Amino acid sequence: MTPPAPLLLPTSDEALAWVRARTSTGLTVARDLVAGLRSDPPSEPEEVLRRWDEVTLELSNVGAISGLFSNAHPDLAVRTASEEAEIDVDKLVTELRQDRALYDLFAGLDPAGLEATAARLLEKTLEEFRRAGVDQDEATRARLAEISERTTGIDQEFSRNIRDDVRTVQATPDQLDGMPEDWLAAHPVGEDGLVTVTTDYPDSVPVRMFVKDADIRRQITIASLERGYPANEPLLKELFDLRHEYANLVGYSDWASYDAAVKMIEKGPAIPEFIDRIAQAAQGPMERDLAVVMERVREDMPDAERIDAADSTYYEELVRKEQHDVDSHLVRTYFSHDKVVQGLLDVTGRLFGLRYEPAEDAVLWHQDVTAYDVHPIAADGDGESLGRIYLDLHPREGKYKHAAQFTLTEGVAGRQLPEGALLCNFSRGLMEHDHVVTLFHEFGHLLHHVLGGHVAWTRFAGVATEWDFVEAPSQMLEEWAWDADVLQTFATNSDGDPIPAELVAKMRAADDFGKGIQARQQMFYASVSYWFHTERPADLTARQIELQEQYSPLRYIDGTHFYANFGHLGGYSSAYYTYMWSLVIAKDLFSAFDEDDMFDGEVAGRYRDSVLVPGGTKDAADLVADFLGRPYTFDAYAQWLAR
Ligand SMILES: [Zn+2]
């Protein structure tokens, strides 16, 4: 059997017609497959599932490429057509999941004869249909659809209110003492003798970090904490009520329980338990970090007892600078972009037994993009390609603004090769070390996608694991971007000298400082995300103040309404805990590696085969236990936090 070939992408001239044709063909094939399933279903349960998985594959093929092109294609018409295709796929997915005839077909299948993964697919499929309300009466289904539509609308309006509510603070040039030269050059003094500082991150983050004038820091902090208020308050209340109603209609006691049921944490009430557990583990580290910060604060303000958000960023940064003395300009000289990318490929190739072969025949959507075929290194020569990856790493107009992995195709054994892309916004020359860490992180998702793209079912391909686990492999891979031995294999300056181990140690110490404070602040955010959804408090501000007092190291600033610009209440909803949950798992996974021998191929190979290769074919807790030889624990995370 010939192995599947990579997808041939269109040239720029062909792209628009190609996207439209691929969308209409994909949706038509999916609809025809569904029609066939309804009218003349196969008699074998596994064959029914196989056809349904073909529907999933067709829809994912349209959704994936349109998701990528809407964020990356240089041609606006292609981006727009791709956005429309994404909406069409979403609509069809919702329609199918509320299709009673399809549900009855699946519900009538006897799982007894199915092999384990097929039985898992059946179970997950029925669950997805039920979560969409397929087994409810018609009036309920209509109400669920109405709620879904309204919550999507609220979510968009909520985000827009935050994005569009840009506030400003005026400062005299004297009041901006402490700001870097390049920032000041980009902010000229106006005719009134004042400089305007906006709440946009490139303005407000450096001001909160570097400006010596406490009053200006306070003004910009309060302006930032007030974005979206009061417009977002009624929207949030409506959102919490609607989500609660939705959860009740499909049989859950509250939204958090509905949301948690398909995550590793499983139960809603396990979320506040997790939050309290982390908060407790972080108590000592927070006090330790705060003591250091307060000592520095008191040099300027002898009577200070507690700080708030207007001072914390500034003093934490000051401690990092004064006590850890990392020269970020010097650090950059070791991270030239091309060497970093080659280093990333060499490091991950060595770790996971892979070779990246430039894909000469790949058609690229932009000249900045590079493509590689990923081959396994075997004793008897390299094996067939495991998949294709595209790296699109520099900013340009109309492109996605953050850093993320995007899927081109889901991989299914013998059927379709996994292909994915990284969209990032790195400089072409010297890189910040933070960006190097981000590159390793995102590449972790890409590797997971490719290595996990050889399972039997589309539904379980690649990163199709629980959402509160999906960050763990990437958070773990970040460790390799912090190891001096690893960095010295590629991080060399223009004279060819590798980055000194002492410098890496200082970078790590500076990065480590404040992690107790950060953990507690994160648990404050997680508690807002959980309790606002679960309790739906009448007075959001009062409840925020209580939760802040309980978890945050930082004092509440009177009259502010942080929740009104806490954008993650939209997408993460009640599950903001997930990032910390993944980190706990990542630290546990990493505990199996030897920090003095980060290239140990035996451990890395076991990790690859037991955690990445299975994709979503097992529960994440089982993947982790398969690798560690025991269930996951908090120990490694708690030790790291206390260190
Ligand atoms: Zn990530």
XYZ file of C-alpha atoms and ligand atoms in Angstrom:
644
model
C 0.000 0.000 0.000
C 1.423 3.408 -0.876
C 1.573 5.707 2.131
C -0.630 8.834 2.041
C 0.948 11.841 0.302
C 1.078 15.345 1.765
C -1.666 17.773 0.806
C -0.722 19.863 -2.224
C -1.396 23.488 -1.312
C -2.436 26.040 -3.969
C -0.249 28.792 -5.412
C -1.367 32.385 -4.637
C -3.343 32.734 -7.911
C -5.206 29.507 -7.342
C -5.807 29.914 -3.598
C -9.229 31.580 -3.627
C -10.803 29.095 -6.049
C -9.044 26.243 -4.248
C -10.430 27.208 -0.810
C -13.963 27.566 -2.231
C -13.778 24.257 -4.088
C -12.281 22.388 -1.146
C -14.961 23.807 1.149
C -17.901 22.975 -1.082
C -16.570 19.515 -1.963
C -15.795 18.719 1.683
C -19.212 19.828 2.935
C -20.998 18.001 0.106
C -19.106 14.769 0.748
C -19.846 15.080 4.490
C -23.578 15.621 3.832
C -23.698 12.704 1.366
C -21.986 10.413 3.859
C -24.508 11.419 6.527
C -27.423 10.901 4.127
C -26.095 7.410 3.350
C -25.773 6.647 7.054
C -29.375 7.685 7.646
C -30.942 5.888 4.674
C -28.815 2.782 4.389
C -26.559 2.271 7.430
C -23.976 -0.551 7.316
C -24.876 -3.574 9.411
C -21.525 -3.766 11.227
C -21.242 -1.281 14.147
C -17.569 -0.649 13.373
C -18.428 0.200 9.762
C -21.027 2.733 10.968
C -18.345 4.377 13.097
C -15.882 4.260 10.211
C -18.342 6.200 8.006
C -18.989 8.702 10.792
C -15.253 9.176 11.237
C -15.045 9.902 7.494
C -17.588 12.688 8.087
C -15.373 13.973 10.919
C -12.339 13.831 8.617
C -14.078 15.743 5.806
C -15.297 18.447 8.195
C -11.910 18.720 9.908
C -10.198 19.055 6.533
C -12.366 22.028 5.637
C -12.195 23.516 9.135
C -8.435 23.118 9.517
C -7.269 24.661 6.280
C -9.760 27.509 6.592
C -8.606 28.103 10.181
C -5.027 28.310 8.977
C -5.649 30.419 5.872
C -7.980 32.865 7.641
C -5.069 33.615 9.977
C -2.098 33.324 7.650
C -2.909 33.810 3.989
C -1.512 37.073 2.581
C -4.538 37.551 0.281
C -7.478 39.252 2.047
C -10.015 37.568 -0.279
C -8.623 34.151 0.693
C -8.767 35.045 4.383
C -12.389 36.171 4.050
C -13.430 33.057 2.105
C -11.695 30.952 4.761
C -13.577 32.704 7.577
C -16.856 31.978 5.784
C -15.844 28.329 5.397
C -15.132 28.109 9.149
C -18.632 29.389 9.931
C -20.191 26.900 7.458
C -18.360 23.994 9.118
C -19.410 25.127 12.607
C -23.038 25.353 11.510
C -23.015 21.870 10.013
C -21.344 20.399 13.111
C -24.045 21.889 15.371
C -26.785 20.714 13.013
C -25.420 17.149 12.928
C -25.036 16.941 16.699
C -28.712 17.794 17.125
C -29.752 15.215 14.492
C -32.024 12.778 16.275
C -31.958 10.113 13.505
C -28.169 9.968 13.582
C -28.158 9.808 17.363
C -30.663 6.933 17.355
C -28.446 5.065 14.888
C -25.383 5.393 17.173
C -27.362 4.752 20.353
C -28.637 1.511 18.801
C -25.148 0.131 18.119
C -24.009 -2.776 20.258
C -20.592 -1.894 21.663
C -19.927 -5.501 22.727
C -18.090 -6.536 19.560
C -16.084 -3.337 19.178
C -12.358 -3.128 19.914
C -11.456 -0.725 22.731
C -10.736 2.429 20.708
C -13.842 2.015 18.559
C -15.921 1.554 21.718
C -14.325 4.720 23.087
C -15.258 6.542 19.879
C -18.872 5.423 20.202
C -19.007 6.576 23.811
C -17.475 10.000 22.976
C -19.790 10.446 19.998
C -22.935 9.762 22.029
C -21.646 12.118 24.714
C -21.083 14.932 22.175
C -24.607 14.511 20.801
C -26.142 14.515 24.288
C -24.153 17.596 25.285
C -25.707 19.324 22.282
C -29.144 18.303 23.618
C -30.026 15.763 20.918
C -32.087 13.602 23.303
C -34.229 16.527 24.529
C -37.699 17.436 23.261
C -38.047 19.866 20.410
C -38.768 22.937 22.540
C -35.674 22.273 24.670
C -33.492 21.750 21.607
C -34.733 25.031 20.195
C -33.963 26.800 23.490
C -30.453 25.257 23.564
C -29.787 26.501 20.042
C -31.080 29.944 21.055
C -28.788 30.003 24.101
C -25.774 28.930 22.020
C -26.385 31.695 19.547
C -26.892 34.331 22.220
C -23.803 33.286 24.233
C -21.665 33.461 21.085
C -22.999 36.987 20.551
C -22.363 38.015 24.168
C -18.855 36.585 24.043
C -18.073 38.636 20.942
C -19.544 41.815 22.447
C -17.743 41.239 25.758
C -14.377 40.905 23.940
C -15.099 43.871 21.716
C -15.902 46.053 24.748
C -12.506 45.207 26.228
C -10.643 45.632 22.938
C -12.277 48.940 22.032
C -12.188 50.524 25.499
C -8.724 52.061 25.191
C -8.152 54.571 27.989
C -5.389 57.133 28.294
C -3.249 58.792 30.923
C -1.312 62.023 30.387
C 2.185 62.378 31.819
C 4.879 65.020 31.737
C 8.260 63.867 30.372
C 9.640 64.067 33.952
C 6.981 61.676 35.197
C 8.151 59.091 32.656
C 11.601 58.778 34.191
C 12.683 55.132 34.025
C 11.193 54.335 30.625
C 13.487 52.769 27.984
C 14.837 55.060 25.239
C 13.064 53.286 22.372
C 9.714 53.551 24.166
C 10.206 57.304 24.792
C 11.239 57.831 21.156
C 7.966 56.211 20.058
C 5.935 58.489 22.391
C 6.687 62.109 21.466
C 5.621 65.016 23.711
C 2.417 66.711 22.452
C 1.828 70.431 22.003
C 0.425 70.590 25.540
C 3.783 69.365 26.865
C 2.325 65.971 27.817
C 2.882 62.402 26.648
C -0.177 60.198 26.107
C 0.006 56.659 27.500
C -2.741 54.248 26.447
C -3.965 51.079 28.169
C -2.820 49.002 25.137
C -0.249 46.455 26.291
C 2.796 47.821 24.400
C 2.169 51.105 26.277
C 0.831 50.112 29.658
C 2.945 47.020 30.405
C 6.326 48.814 30.172
C 4.930 51.808 32.115
C 3.731 49.582 34.961
C 7.094 47.826 34.873
C 9.570 50.688 34.577
C 8.109 54.105 35.439
C 9.511 55.449 38.702
C 6.621 57.858 39.355
C 4.197 56.001 41.639
C 1.254 58.229 40.720
C 1.560 57.553 36.975
C 1.841 53.821 37.653
C -1.335 54.037 39.736
C -3.239 56.007 37.109
C -2.412 53.585 34.285
C -3.120 50.554 36.486
C -6.551 51.862 37.454
C -7.313 52.803 33.844
C -6.361 49.257 32.796
C -8.502 47.675 35.537
C -11.495 49.741 34.433
C -11.546 48.680 30.778
C -14.919 47.210 29.817
C -16.688 48.656 32.863
C -19.592 49.273 33.214
C -20.683 47.933 29.777
C -19.569 44.367 30.487
C -21.264 43.930 33.851
C -24.809 43.202 32.565
C -23.383 41.106 29.717
C -21.471 38.904 32.141
C -24.507 38.409 34.350
C -26.562 37.367 31.336
C -23.756 35.060 30.169
C -23.494 33.296 33.547
C -27.298 32.865 33.672
C -27.510 31.467 30.129
C -24.653 29.032 30.646
C -26.270 27.869 33.863
C -29.578 27.336 32.093
C -27.873 25.423 29.259
C -26.127 23.107 31.724
C -29.402 22.465 33.576
C -31.251 21.670 30.346
C -28.744 18.961 29.391
C -28.720 17.474 32.880
C -25.937 19.167 34.863
C -26.300 21.047 38.140
C -24.191 23.999 36.979
C -22.055 25.191 34.072
C -18.730 24.250 35.672
C -19.904 20.653 36.092
C -21.039 20.530 32.448
C -17.713 21.947 31.296
C -15.549 19.780 33.578
C -17.234 16.522 32.486
C -15.097 16.332 29.325
C -11.892 17.434 31.015
C -9.253 15.629 33.018
C -10.584 17.175 36.235
C -14.000 15.528 35.503
C -16.107 17.153 38.255
C -17.006 20.804 38.802
C -16.450 20.738 42.590
C -12.938 19.372 41.983
C -12.020 22.818 40.605
C -12.225 24.791 43.897
C -10.466 21.870 45.614
C -7.646 22.156 43.099
C -7.534 25.943 43.529
C -7.267 25.600 47.307
C -4.615 22.938 47.021
C -2.426 25.119 44.798
C -3.131 28.155 47.007
C -1.954 26.210 50.030
C 1.181 24.930 48.278
C 1.915 28.502 47.208
C 1.368 30.041 50.662
C 5.000 29.711 51.815
C 6.546 30.611 48.438
C 4.227 33.656 48.207
C 5.252 34.866 51.673
C 8.915 34.333 50.794
C 8.590 36.326 47.536
C 6.491 39.060 49.155
C 9.051 39.526 51.927
C 11.732 40.221 49.320
C 9.485 42.614 47.392
C 8.327 44.448 50.544
C 11.891 44.934 51.715
C 12.631 46.718 48.448
C 9.320 48.658 48.591
C 10.190 49.971 52.074
C 13.408 51.543 50.789
C 11.092 53.936 48.900
C 8.012 53.869 51.171
C 9.100 53.082 54.758
C 5.524 52.703 56.088
C 4.242 50.360 53.367
C 2.518 47.232 54.704
C 0.955 45.695 51.629
C 1.143 46.420 47.940
C -1.390 46.391 45.161
C -1.277 45.981 41.393
C -0.116 49.583 40.926
C 3.253 48.743 42.523
C 3.718 44.983 42.252
C 4.871 44.801 38.622
C 7.363 47.628 39.142
C 8.914 46.261 42.338
C 9.035 42.633 41.154
C 10.884 43.815 38.059
C 13.175 45.983 40.182
C 14.102 43.026 42.394
C 14.830 40.924 39.302
C 17.072 43.636 37.914
C 18.874 44.553 41.144
C 19.297 41.071 42.588
C 19.683 38.884 39.524
C 21.408 41.327 37.209
C 20.456 39.831 33.859
C 21.485 42.016 30.928
C 18.733 41.306 28.420
C 20.699 42.999 25.636
C 23.583 40.572 26.185
C 21.199 37.600 26.324
C 19.773 38.448 22.897
C 23.186 38.263 21.222
C 23.134 34.466 21.696
C 19.764 33.939 20.056
C 19.894 34.716 16.362
C 16.736 33.482 14.728
C 18.178 31.037 12.166
C 20.438 29.331 14.701
C 17.541 29.037 17.145
C 15.283 27.332 14.586
C 18.027 24.926 13.503
C 18.798 24.303 17.182
C 15.148 23.534 17.921
C 15.051 20.981 15.083
C 18.358 19.401 16.174
C 17.352 19.219 19.842
C 13.891 17.745 19.262
C 15.236 15.446 16.524
C 17.830 14.052 18.915
C 15.322 13.728 21.758
C 12.554 12.016 19.846
C 14.543 10.157 17.160
C 13.432 12.350 14.242
C 14.995 13.929 11.186
C 13.538 17.036 9.504
C 13.991 16.978 5.743
C 13.309 20.259 3.869
C 10.156 19.630 1.803
C 11.283 20.815 -1.628
C 7.935 20.110 -3.301
C 5.835 22.026 -0.768
C 3.889 25.032 -2.077
C 4.197 27.858 0.475
C 1.560 30.526 1.133
C 4.245 33.146 1.766
C 7.971 33.465 1.115
C 8.704 33.549 4.873
C 7.354 30.026 5.328
C 9.576 26.945 5.452
C 8.358 23.332 5.236
C 9.875 20.063 6.460
C 8.963 16.403 6.251
C 9.391 14.617 9.569
C 11.074 11.215 9.336
C 11.723 8.695 12.098
C 15.371 7.710 12.471
C 15.558 3.928 12.451
C 18.503 1.538 12.719
C 17.939 0.342 9.144
C 17.706 3.843 7.642
C 15.012 6.481 7.927
C 11.385 5.459 7.729
C 8.532 6.891 5.650
C 7.495 10.470 6.425
C 5.469 10.873 9.629
C 4.027 14.172 8.493
C 4.777 17.635 7.200
C 5.313 20.829 9.200
C 5.280 24.466 8.127
C 7.037 27.223 10.073
C 5.644 30.745 9.509
C 7.527 32.687 12.153
C 7.623 36.406 11.295
C 4.982 39.138 11.539
C 3.254 40.603 8.498
C 0.107 42.562 7.811
C -3.143 40.653 8.188
C -1.479 37.724 9.952
C -2.372 36.224 13.329
C -0.824 38.342 16.135
C 0.123 35.724 18.722
C 1.931 32.374 18.609
C 0.081 29.101 18.070
C 0.041 25.776 16.300
C -2.526 25.342 13.516
C -3.623 22.088 11.920
C -3.591 21.624 8.131
C -4.692 18.011 8.191
C -5.437 15.518 10.939
C -3.425 12.323 10.606
C -5.168 8.962 10.334
C -3.098 5.806 9.863
C -3.006 4.716 6.216
C -5.565 7.377 5.293
C -4.057 10.852 5.671
C -0.719 12.306 6.810
C -0.759 14.759 9.746
C 0.335 18.260 8.761
C 0.534 21.369 10.860
C 1.906 24.886 10.983
C 3.299 27.271 13.552
C 2.172 30.864 13.224
C 4.380 33.142 15.320
C 5.599 36.735 15.349
C 9.338 36.625 16.017
C 12.007 39.037 14.846
C 14.175 37.972 11.918
C 17.382 38.894 13.705
C 18.152 38.457 17.406
C 15.387 36.947 19.534
C 14.367 37.580 23.132
C 14.871 34.456 25.228
C 11.153 34.603 26.099
C 10.432 34.090 22.411
C 12.817 31.135 22.250
C 10.811 29.557 25.093
C 7.571 30.307 23.213
C 8.977 28.657 20.072
C 9.817 25.470 22.004
C 6.347 25.551 23.589
C 4.467 25.871 20.306
C 6.713 23.303 18.620
C 5.648 20.918 21.390
C 2.046 21.166 20.116
C 3.247 20.588 16.545
C 5.189 17.450 17.520
C 2.186 16.159 19.463
C 0.052 16.734 16.356
C 2.478 14.876 14.049
C 3.483 12.017 16.349
C -0.119 11.476 17.511
C -1.369 11.592 13.918
C -1.077 7.862 13.191
C -4.015 6.524 15.148
C -6.994 4.745 13.552
C -9.623 7.484 14.017
C -9.792 11.198 13.139
C -11.591 11.917 16.396
C -8.483 10.859 18.362
C -5.786 12.294 16.074
C -2.891 14.299 17.479
C -3.702 16.798 20.228
C -7.265 15.436 20.664
C -6.791 15.009 24.408
C -8.635 16.717 27.260
C -8.326 20.502 27.150
C -6.818 20.748 30.616
C -4.045 18.345 29.569
C -3.216 19.704 26.152
C -0.734 22.331 27.402
C 1.292 19.878 29.490
C 3.548 18.435 26.729
C 4.328 21.953 25.533
C 4.934 23.337 29.004
C 7.315 20.432 29.571
C 9.241 21.037 26.344
C 9.928 24.597 27.572
C 12.380 23.037 30.061
C 14.783 22.314 27.178
C 14.923 26.032 26.389
C 16.126 26.716 29.959
C 18.917 24.128 30.138
C 22.484 25.416 29.709
C 23.809 22.180 28.112
C 20.959 22.189 25.601
C 21.212 25.928 24.855
C 24.965 25.693 24.333
C 24.376 23.309 21.387
C 22.939 26.194 19.336
C 22.911 29.506 21.242
C 26.145 31.097 20.075
C 26.991 34.763 19.533
C 28.434 36.269 16.360
C 31.940 35.123 17.406
C 30.659 31.574 17.756
C 30.936 31.531 21.577
C 28.166 29.535 23.277
C 25.999 31.187 25.922
C 27.807 30.955 29.314
C 26.239 28.555 31.833
C 26.459 31.282 34.536
C 24.344 33.595 32.397
C 21.712 30.870 31.917
C 21.703 30.269 35.698
C 21.066 33.987 36.298
C 18.286 34.022 33.674
C 16.634 31.078 35.412
C 16.906 32.649 38.857
C 15.395 35.909 37.573
C 12.573 34.019 35.861
C 11.930 31.935 38.977
C 11.592 34.956 41.226
C 7.991 35.775 42.070
C 6.489 32.392 41.152
C 4.790 32.147 44.581
C 3.138 35.534 44.015
C 2.151 34.554 40.478
C 0.681 31.196 41.526
C -1.565 32.896 44.092
C -2.612 35.588 41.643
C -3.495 32.862 39.101
C -5.614 31.099 41.742
C -7.449 34.368 42.371
C -8.274 34.505 38.636
C -9.248 30.812 38.612
C -11.549 31.341 41.602
C -13.308 34.265 39.874
C -13.757 32.102 36.763
C -15.250 29.219 38.795
C -17.360 31.002 41.435
C -18.814 33.651 39.127
C -20.174 30.823 36.959
C -21.308 28.656 39.840
C -22.763 31.214 42.271
C -23.761 33.873 39.722
C -23.393 36.533 42.446
C -25.728 39.529 42.377
C -22.876 41.867 43.295
C -19.886 40.886 41.141
C -17.630 43.558 42.631
C -18.270 42.479 46.218
C -17.540 38.840 45.371
C -14.376 39.818 43.492
C -13.132 41.702 46.561
C -13.737 38.639 48.778
C -11.948 36.281 46.414
C -9.065 38.696 45.970
C -8.713 38.946 49.748
C -8.743 35.143 50.006
C -6.245 34.260 47.259
C -4.370 37.233 45.851
C -1.179 38.594 47.394
C -2.219 42.028 46.118
C -4.591 44.409 47.856
C -7.802 45.405 46.045
C -7.720 48.916 44.589
C -10.893 50.744 45.635
C -13.455 51.367 42.931
C -11.935 49.036 40.303
C -13.709 46.215 38.428
C -11.117 43.789 37.107
C -13.671 41.134 36.090
C -15.088 43.469 33.434
C -11.859 43.056 31.424
C -11.037 39.458 32.396
C -11.356 38.284 28.787
C -10.917 34.595 29.667
C -14.410 34.541 31.218
C -15.481 34.252 27.573
C -13.373 31.405 26.172
C -12.167 29.598 29.307
C -15.510 30.196 31.055
C -15.360 28.417 34.437
C -12.106 26.628 33.611
C -9.320 29.181 33.988
C -7.674 26.626 36.323
C -6.597 24.589 33.272
C -3.292 26.345 32.630
C -2.130 25.647 36.187
C -3.513 22.104 36.026
C -1.430 21.404 32.893
C 1.605 22.913 34.606
C 1.229 20.552 37.559
C 1.145 17.621 35.112
C 4.048 19.055 33.089
C 6.254 19.273 36.189
C 5.293 15.703 37.094
C 6.094 14.435 33.563
C 9.427 16.260 33.652
C 10.349 14.605 36.945
C 11.005 11.386 34.968
C 13.841 13.101 33.073
C 17.376 13.540 34.401
C 18.099 17.287 34.596
C 21.791 16.527 34.157
C 21.176 14.526 30.998
C 18.410 16.222 29.064
C 19.137 14.195 25.915
C 18.514 10.802 27.514
C 16.980 9.009 24.516
C 15.507 6.158 26.518
C 13.231 8.349 28.682
C 12.367 10.646 25.765
C 11.497 7.649 23.580
C 9.213 6.205 26.255
C 7.571 9.583 26.713
C 7.069 9.905 22.929
C 5.496 6.448 22.660
C 3.326 6.502 25.773
C 2.140 10.143 25.872
C 2.414 11.723 22.391
C 1.920 8.839 19.930
C -1.457 7.630 21.360
C -3.087 11.052 20.689
C -6.575 10.987 22.210
C -7.045 7.203 22.163
C -6.829 7.068 25.971
C -7.708 9.356 28.867
C -4.839 11.736 29.620
C -4.578 10.447 33.188
C -3.877 6.976 31.759
C -1.287 8.286 29.281
C 0.532 10.001 32.136
C 0.328 6.901 34.339
C 1.582 4.710 31.463
C 4.676 6.909 31.211
C 5.364 7.525 34.906
C 4.384 4.027 36.045
C 2.097 5.624 38.668
C -0.798 8.105 38.806
C 0.114 11.794 38.524
C 0.811 13.740 41.733
C 1.332 17.351 42.870
C 4.740 16.627 44.390
C 7.000 17.760 41.553
C 5.053 20.991 41.145
C 5.096 21.733 44.888
C 8.852 21.093 45.025
C 9.453 23.381 42.049
C 7.309 26.100 43.640
C 9.157 25.888 46.939
C 12.604 25.866 45.300
Zn 0.231 26.074 24.274
